[in-house]
Amino acid sequence: MLNCAETAAVLRNWDNILVLSHASPDGDTLGSACALMRGLLALGKRARFACADTIAPKYGYLFDGMPQEDFAPEHVMTVDVADLSLLGGLREQFEGRIELAVDHHGTHVPFAPQRWVEPHSAATTELVFLLLQELGVGPDRAIADCIYTGLTTDTGCFRYRSVTPRTHRIAAEVIEWGADAGEINRVMFESKSKAQVEAERIVLDGMEFFCGGKCAMVRVPRSVYETTGAADSDLDGVATLPRQIEGVVIGVTLKEKENGEVKASVRTNLPADSARLCARFGGGGHKGAAGCSFPGITMEKAAAQMTAACEDYLRELNLL
Ligand SMILES: [Mn+2]
């Protein structure tokens, strides 16, 4: 395991670097990749980006003005990727070629020979910021926007328990660099498309409670996207809704992906641990937020398995 200075030393020696984000990209993996690439470009290196899935338009500004050169990379690294499987469609192409991983997931399953993993970091962008400081990059306004985006999206606008004094210090620093905090938070948290509201309405209408109201579950079948015109990313925020209900300890959102695979997003309140629950299905993440998938089974079956697991887990915690 590397530390910040050692990771910086690795990057100092590299050129022609490909930075990979995880599939179904969020603000942290994209903010980390873009901040890092901007830093590498500023150091006179060549850097480019790849992700298995399309990037939601609301993240477009992260890439503004960044050249996307096509070159054969000499080095490949990942940001915010907890497990090789989370590379999605890029896994096959890059398995065995990834030399460096920078991540903050406690459930990180090592796949790169060199890695810097700090589970107590609220976002991977926290680590990228420290890395850029070590490399002598900044202050830079575009980098500041990328870092701030990762911090705020991975912490639900600085509300989660994962937030530390350091998270706020780094946020303060990048605001000094010129990050447009108010606008980024508006786009990420205060702005919804009509399709999104329509989809949320349908999904919330079907919310189910079990374990005496300690668990809440919503399902998002493909039909929701079809009837509302909502994109996958429009329903990112839905995962946080079940847990917001008083008395709910475990909130589960089941989404049917385009390929038919069912994915669960789990959000928990203390004392439950989302990552531990998802580990039962080979998934992972953080204490408050984690995910897992149910390949090859229907939404109905996935819901039944998840319900049984929640019940079992709550018993284990003596909450049932
Ligand atoms: Mn993250």
Short mmCIF file of C-alpha atoms and ligand atoms in Angstrom, two decimals:
data_model
loop_
_atom_site.label_atom_id
_atom_site.label_comp_id
_atom_site.label_asym_id
_atom_site.label_seq_id
_atom_site.Cartn_x
_atom_site.Cartn_y
_atom_site.Cartn_z
CA MET A 1 0.00 0.00 0.00
CA LEU A 2 1.33 3.43 -0.96
CA ASN A 3 0.87 6.72 0.85
CA CYS A 4 0.24 10.10 -0.76
CA ALA A 5 3.90 11.00 -1.31
CA GLU A 6 4.67 7.58 -2.78
CA THR A 7 1.67 7.78 -5.11
CA ALA A 8 2.81 11.22 -6.25
CA ALA A 9 6.30 9.81 -6.87
CA VAL A 10 4.83 7.09 -9.11
CA LEU A 11 2.90 9.66 -11.16
CA ARG A 12 5.90 11.97 -11.43
CA ASN A 13 7.73 9.20 -13.28
CA TRP A 14 4.87 8.43 -15.65
CA ASP A 15 3.72 9.86 -18.95
CA ASN A 16 0.93 8.83 -21.36
CA ILE A 17 -1.52 7.88 -18.64
CA LEU A 18 -5.01 6.46 -18.99
CA VAL A 19 -7.32 7.19 -16.06
CA LEU A 20 -10.32 4.86 -15.64
CA SER A 21 -13.56 5.62 -13.80
CA HIS A 22 -16.05 3.06 -12.56
CA ALA A 23 -19.15 2.12 -14.57
CA SER A 24 -22.38 4.07 -13.86
CA PRO A 25 -20.07 7.00 -13.14
CA ASP A 26 -20.85 9.39 -10.28
CA GLY A 27 -19.50 12.80 -9.32
CA ASP A 28 -16.65 11.35 -7.28
CA THR A 29 -15.18 9.00 -9.86
CA LEU A 30 -15.56 11.64 -12.62
CA GLY A 31 -14.39 14.54 -10.43
CA SER A 32 -11.35 12.49 -9.40
CA ALA A 33 -10.48 11.51 -12.97
CA CYS A 34 -10.91 15.02 -14.35
CA ALA A 35 -9.05 16.76 -11.51
CA LEU A 36 -6.19 14.30 -11.81
CA MET A 37 -6.03 14.53 -15.61
CA ARG A 38 -6.01 18.32 -15.46
CA GLY A 39 -3.17 18.14 -12.97
CA LEU A 40 -1.20 15.69 -15.10
CA LEU A 41 -1.72 17.86 -18.20
CA ALA A 42 -0.54 20.91 -16.23
CA LEU A 43 2.63 18.97 -15.44
CA GLY A 44 3.17 18.53 -19.17
CA LYS A 45 2.11 14.88 -19.27
CA ARG A 46 -0.32 13.22 -21.63
CA ALA A 47 -3.45 11.89 -19.97
CA ARG A 48 -6.76 10.57 -21.18
CA PHE A 49 -9.90 9.10 -19.78
CA ALA A 50 -12.16 6.08 -20.24
CA CYS A 51 -15.37 4.84 -18.68
CA ALA A 52 -17.63 1.94 -19.63
CA ASP A 53 -20.83 3.99 -19.53
CA THR A 54 -21.99 7.30 -20.95
CA ILE A 55 -21.59 10.37 -18.77
CA ALA A 56 -24.71 12.22 -17.67
CA PRO A 57 -24.90 15.73 -19.20
CA LYS A 58 -24.93 17.35 -15.74
CA TYR A 59 -21.27 16.28 -15.32
CA GLY A 60 -20.25 17.78 -18.65
CA TYR A 61 -18.54 20.83 -17.11
CA LEU A 62 -15.93 18.58 -15.47
CA PHE A 63 -14.52 17.92 -18.96
CA ASP A 64 -14.80 21.49 -20.31
CA GLY A 65 -11.75 22.60 -22.24
CA MET A 66 -9.86 19.40 -21.58
CA PRO A 67 -8.16 17.96 -24.68
CA GLN A 68 -9.08 14.34 -25.35
CA GLU A 69 -6.07 13.12 -27.25
CA ASP A 70 -6.09 9.60 -28.57
CA PHE A 71 -2.83 7.84 -27.77
CA ALA A 72 -1.75 4.37 -26.72
CA PRO A 73 -1.33 4.63 -22.94
CA GLU A 74 1.87 3.49 -21.29
CA HIS A 75 0.25 3.41 -17.88
CA VAL A 76 -3.28 2.66 -16.69
CA MET A 77 -4.76 3.67 -13.35
CA THR A 78 -8.18 3.79 -11.69
CA VAL A 79 -9.91 6.30 -9.40
CA ASP A 80 -12.76 5.44 -7.00
CA VAL A 81 -12.91 1.85 -8.28
CA ALA A 82 -13.43 -0.59 -5.38
CA ASP A 83 -13.39 -3.77 -7.40
CA LEU A 84 -12.41 -4.83 -10.90
CA SER A 85 -16.01 -5.80 -11.68
CA LEU A 86 -17.01 -2.14 -11.25
CA LEU A 87 -15.14 -1.30 -14.44
CA GLY A 88 -18.16 -2.83 -16.18
CA GLY A 89 -17.62 -3.19 -19.92
CA LEU A 90 -13.95 -2.09 -19.65
CA ARG A 91 -12.94 -4.91 -17.33
CA GLU A 92 -11.91 -7.39 -19.97
CA GLN A 93 -9.84 -4.85 -21.86
CA PHE A 94 -7.85 -3.66 -18.84
CA GLU A 95 -7.73 -6.58 -16.43
CA GLY A 96 -4.09 -7.20 -15.54
CA ARG A 97 -2.98 -3.87 -17.06
CA ILE A 98 -3.91 -1.54 -14.20
CA GLU A 99 -0.81 -0.47 -12.32
CA LEU A 100 -2.23 1.99 -9.80
CA ALA A 101 -5.51 2.41 -7.91
CA VAL A 102 -6.53 5.42 -5.84
CA ASP A 103 -9.66 4.72 -3.82
CA HIS A 104 -11.54 5.31 -0.57
CA HIS A 105 -13.70 2.19 -0.27
CA GLY A 106 -13.26 0.09 2.85
CA THR A 107 -14.32 -2.88 0.75
CA HIS A 108 -11.57 -2.29 -1.85
CA VAL A 109 -10.52 -5.62 -3.37
CA PRO A 110 -6.93 -5.16 -4.58
CA PHE A 111 -6.46 -5.51 -8.34
CA ALA A 112 -3.54 -3.15 -8.97
CA PRO A 113 0.01 -3.87 -7.77
CA GLN A 114 0.30 -0.31 -6.48
CA ARG A 115 -2.55 1.30 -4.61
CA TRP A 116 -3.41 4.12 -2.25
CA VAL A 117 -6.66 3.30 -0.45
CA GLU A 118 -7.89 5.44 2.44
CA PRO A 119 -11.27 4.21 3.70
CA HIS A 120 -11.64 7.15 6.08
CA SER A 121 -11.63 9.59 3.25
CA ALA A 122 -15.14 10.87 2.46
CA ALA A 123 -14.45 10.93 -1.28
CA THR A 124 -11.70 9.86 -3.66
CA THR A 125 -11.42 13.52 -4.67
CA GLU A 126 -10.11 14.19 -1.14
CA LEU A 127 -7.16 11.94 -1.97
CA VAL A 128 -6.75 13.43 -5.44
CA PHE A 129 -6.57 16.91 -3.91
CA LEU A 130 -3.79 15.82 -1.54
CA LEU A 131 -2.03 14.14 -4.45
CA LEU A 132 -2.17 17.29 -6.58
CA GLN A 133 -0.82 19.35 -3.68
CA GLU A 134 2.04 16.89 -3.33
CA LEU A 135 2.69 17.28 -7.06
CA GLY A 136 2.69 21.07 -6.74
CA VAL A 137 -0.40 21.56 -8.95
CA GLY A 138 -2.80 24.49 -8.43
CA PRO A 139 -4.45 26.71 -7.51
CA ASP A 140 -6.65 26.08 -10.54
CA ARG A 141 -10.30 26.90 -10.94
CA ALA A 142 -11.29 23.99 -13.18
CA ILE A 143 -9.55 21.51 -10.87
CA ALA A 144 -11.30 23.15 -7.93
CA ASP A 145 -14.72 22.51 -9.55
CA CYS A 146 -13.80 18.84 -10.12
CA ILE A 147 -12.63 18.32 -6.53
CA TYR A 148 -15.64 20.09 -5.05
CA THR A 149 -18.00 18.01 -7.21
CA GLY A 150 -16.59 14.76 -5.83
CA LEU A 151 -16.67 15.97 -2.25
CA THR A 152 -20.24 17.21 -2.35
CA THR A 153 -21.78 14.35 -4.36
CA ASP A 154 -20.20 11.56 -2.28
CA THR A 155 -21.30 13.20 0.98
CA GLY A 156 -24.85 14.18 0.00
CA CYS A 157 -23.83 17.84 0.20
CA PHE A 158 -21.63 17.35 3.29
CA ARG A 159 -24.38 15.66 5.30
CA TYR A 160 -23.06 12.13 5.75
CA ARG A 161 -21.11 10.69 8.67
CA SER A 162 -18.18 10.12 6.35
CA VAL A 163 -17.48 13.88 6.42
CA THR A 164 -14.46 14.85 8.51
CA PRO A 165 -12.79 18.15 9.36
CA ARG A 166 -10.41 17.40 6.48
CA THR A 167 -13.33 17.16 4.03
CA HIS A 168 -14.41 20.66 5.00
CA ARG A 169 -10.85 21.99 4.94
CA ILE A 170 -10.33 20.71 1.41
CA ALA A 171 -13.72 22.11 0.36
CA ALA A 172 -12.71 25.48 1.83
CA GLU A 173 -9.41 25.35 0.00
CA VAL A 174 -10.94 24.59 -3.40
CA ILE A 175 -13.53 27.34 -2.88
CA GLU A 176 -10.53 29.64 -2.40
CA TRP A 177 -9.20 28.29 -5.69
CA GLY A 178 -12.48 29.43 -7.25
CA ALA A 179 -14.80 26.39 -7.12
CA ASP A 180 -18.36 27.46 -7.91
CA ALA A 181 -19.82 25.69 -4.87
CA GLY A 182 -23.29 27.21 -5.00
CA GLU A 183 -23.80 26.39 -8.67
CA ILE A 184 -22.37 22.87 -8.37
CA ASN A 185 -24.70 22.12 -5.45
CA ARG A 186 -27.64 23.58 -7.35
CA VAL A 187 -26.97 21.32 -10.34
CA MET A 188 -26.35 18.24 -8.18
CA PHE A 189 -29.03 18.66 -5.52
CA GLU A 190 -31.52 21.38 -6.43
CA SER A 191 -32.29 20.61 -10.03
CA LYS A 192 -34.50 17.87 -11.46
CA SER A 193 -35.90 17.20 -14.91
CA LYS A 194 -39.64 16.71 -15.28
CA ALA A 195 -38.95 13.11 -16.27
CA GLN A 196 -37.02 12.67 -13.04
CA VAL A 197 -39.85 13.98 -10.87
CA GLU A 198 -42.34 11.84 -12.78
CA ALA A 199 -40.13 8.75 -12.31
CA GLU A 200 -39.64 9.45 -8.61
CA ARG A 201 -43.39 9.78 -8.19
CA ILE A 202 -44.00 6.35 -9.71
CA VAL A 203 -41.19 4.76 -7.74
CA LEU A 204 -42.23 6.25 -4.38
CA ASP A 205 -45.79 5.18 -4.99
CA GLY A 206 -44.59 1.59 -4.90
CA MET A 207 -42.51 1.86 -1.72
CA GLU A 208 -42.78 -1.22 0.46
CA PHE A 209 -42.08 -1.48 4.17
CA PHE A 210 -41.09 -4.58 6.07
CA CYS A 211 -39.45 -5.66 9.32
CA GLY A 212 -41.90 -3.51 11.23
CA GLY A 213 -41.01 -0.38 9.27
CA LYS A 214 -37.27 -0.75 9.86
CA CYS A 215 -36.73 -1.52 6.16
CA ALA A 216 -38.08 0.32 3.16
CA MET A 217 -37.66 -0.78 -0.44
CA VAL A 218 -38.37 0.80 -3.78
CA ARG A 219 -38.17 -0.85 -7.18
CA VAL A 220 -37.24 0.76 -10.47
CA PRO A 221 -38.16 -1.55 -13.36
CA ARG A 222 -37.25 -0.58 -16.94
CA SER A 223 -40.88 0.41 -17.51
CA VAL A 224 -40.32 3.49 -15.32
CA TYR A 225 -37.68 4.77 -17.74
CA GLU A 226 -39.84 3.91 -20.72
CA THR A 227 -42.99 5.67 -19.51
CA THR A 228 -41.24 8.80 -18.19
CA GLY A 229 -38.29 9.17 -20.56
CA ALA A 230 -35.98 9.40 -17.54
CA ALA A 231 -32.32 8.46 -18.01
CA ASP A 232 -30.49 6.08 -15.68
CA SER A 233 -28.73 8.98 -13.98
CA ASP A 234 -32.07 10.75 -13.37
CA LEU A 235 -32.79 8.14 -10.73
CA ASP A 236 -29.46 8.37 -8.90
CA GLY A 237 -31.03 10.39 -6.10
CA VAL A 238 -33.81 7.88 -5.48
CA ALA A 239 -31.50 5.64 -3.47
CA THR A 240 -31.38 8.14 -0.61
CA LEU A 241 -35.17 8.40 -0.25
CA PRO A 242 -36.16 5.19 1.63
CA ARG A 243 -33.64 5.84 4.40
CA GLN A 244 -35.04 9.33 5.01
CA ILE A 245 -38.25 7.91 6.45
CA GLU A 246 -38.42 7.98 10.23
CA GLY A 247 -37.79 4.60 11.79
CA VAL A 248 -36.14 3.15 8.68
CA VAL A 249 -32.73 1.61 9.38
CA ILE A 250 -32.18 0.00 5.97
CA GLY A 251 -33.30 1.60 2.72
CA VAL A 252 -33.06 -0.50 -0.44
CA THR A 253 -33.46 0.60 -4.04
CA LEU A 254 -33.63 -2.10 -6.71
CA LYS A 255 -32.96 -0.95 -10.25
CA GLU A 256 -33.31 -2.97 -13.39
CA LYS A 257 -30.39 -2.11 -15.68
CA GLU A 258 -30.58 -1.96 -19.46
CA ASN A 259 -29.05 -5.44 -19.74
CA GLY A 260 -31.74 -6.80 -17.43
CA GLU A 261 -29.44 -7.16 -14.44
CA VAL A 262 -30.92 -6.07 -11.11
CA LYS A 263 -28.74 -3.81 -8.94
CA ALA A 264 -29.38 -2.87 -5.34
CA SER A 265 -28.37 0.44 -3.77
CA VAL A 266 -28.45 0.21 0.01
CA ARG A 267 -28.47 3.17 2.40
CA THR A 268 -28.48 2.60 6.15
CA ASN A 269 -28.70 4.45 9.41
CA LEU A 270 -26.71 3.36 12.45
CA PRO A 271 -26.14 0.79 13.75
CA ALA A 272 -26.61 -0.97 10.39
CA ASP A 273 -23.70 -1.09 7.94
CA SER A 274 -24.60 -1.02 4.23
CA ALA A 275 -21.30 -2.57 3.13
CA ARG A 276 -21.77 -5.55 5.46
CA LEU A 277 -25.27 -6.19 4.17
CA CYS A 278 -24.19 -5.94 0.53
CA ALA A 279 -21.22 -8.22 1.18
CA ARG A 280 -23.76 -11.04 1.56
CA PHE A 281 -24.34 -10.69 -2.19
CA GLY A 282 -20.73 -10.06 -3.18
CA GLY A 283 -21.12 -6.27 -3.19
CA GLY A 284 -19.47 -3.54 -1.19
CA GLY A 285 -19.11 0.14 -0.50
CA HIS A 286 -19.24 2.22 2.63
CA LYS A 287 -20.92 2.02 6.01
CA GLY A 288 -23.77 4.35 5.06
CA ALA A 289 -24.00 3.53 1.36
CA ALA A 290 -23.21 0.41 -0.61
CA GLY A 291 -24.39 -1.68 -3.54
CA CYS A 292 -24.58 -5.18 -4.97
CA SER A 293 -26.02 -6.92 -8.01
CA PHE A 294 -28.20 -9.91 -8.68
CA PRO A 295 -27.14 -11.29 -12.04
CA GLY A 296 -29.48 -13.62 -13.84
CA ILE A 297 -32.53 -13.29 -11.60
CA THR A 298 -35.74 -11.32 -11.81
CA MET A 299 -36.57 -8.18 -9.83
CA GLU A 300 -39.12 -10.25 -7.92
CA LYS A 301 -36.52 -12.79 -6.82
CA ALA A 302 -33.93 -10.12 -6.02
CA ALA A 303 -36.50 -8.35 -3.83
CA ALA A 304 -37.26 -11.58 -1.99
CA GLN A 305 -33.57 -12.33 -1.40
CA MET A 306 -32.88 -8.79 -0.24
CA THR A 307 -35.89 -8.81 2.10
CA ALA A 308 -34.70 -12.06 3.69
CA ALA A 309 -31.16 -10.70 4.06
CA CYS A 310 -32.39 -7.49 5.71
CA GLU A 311 -34.48 -9.47 8.15
CA ASP A 312 -31.57 -11.74 8.98
CA TYR A 313 -29.20 -8.82 9.38
CA LEU A 314 -31.55 -6.88 11.66
CA ARG A 315 -31.84 -9.99 13.84
CA GLU A 316 -28.07 -10.20 13.97
CA LEU A 317 -28.05 -6.58 15.18
CA ASN A 318 -30.76 -7.43 17.75
CA LEU A 319 -33.10 -4.94 16.13
CA LEU A 320 -35.82 -7.51 15.43
MN MN B 1 -16.41 7.70 -4.07
#
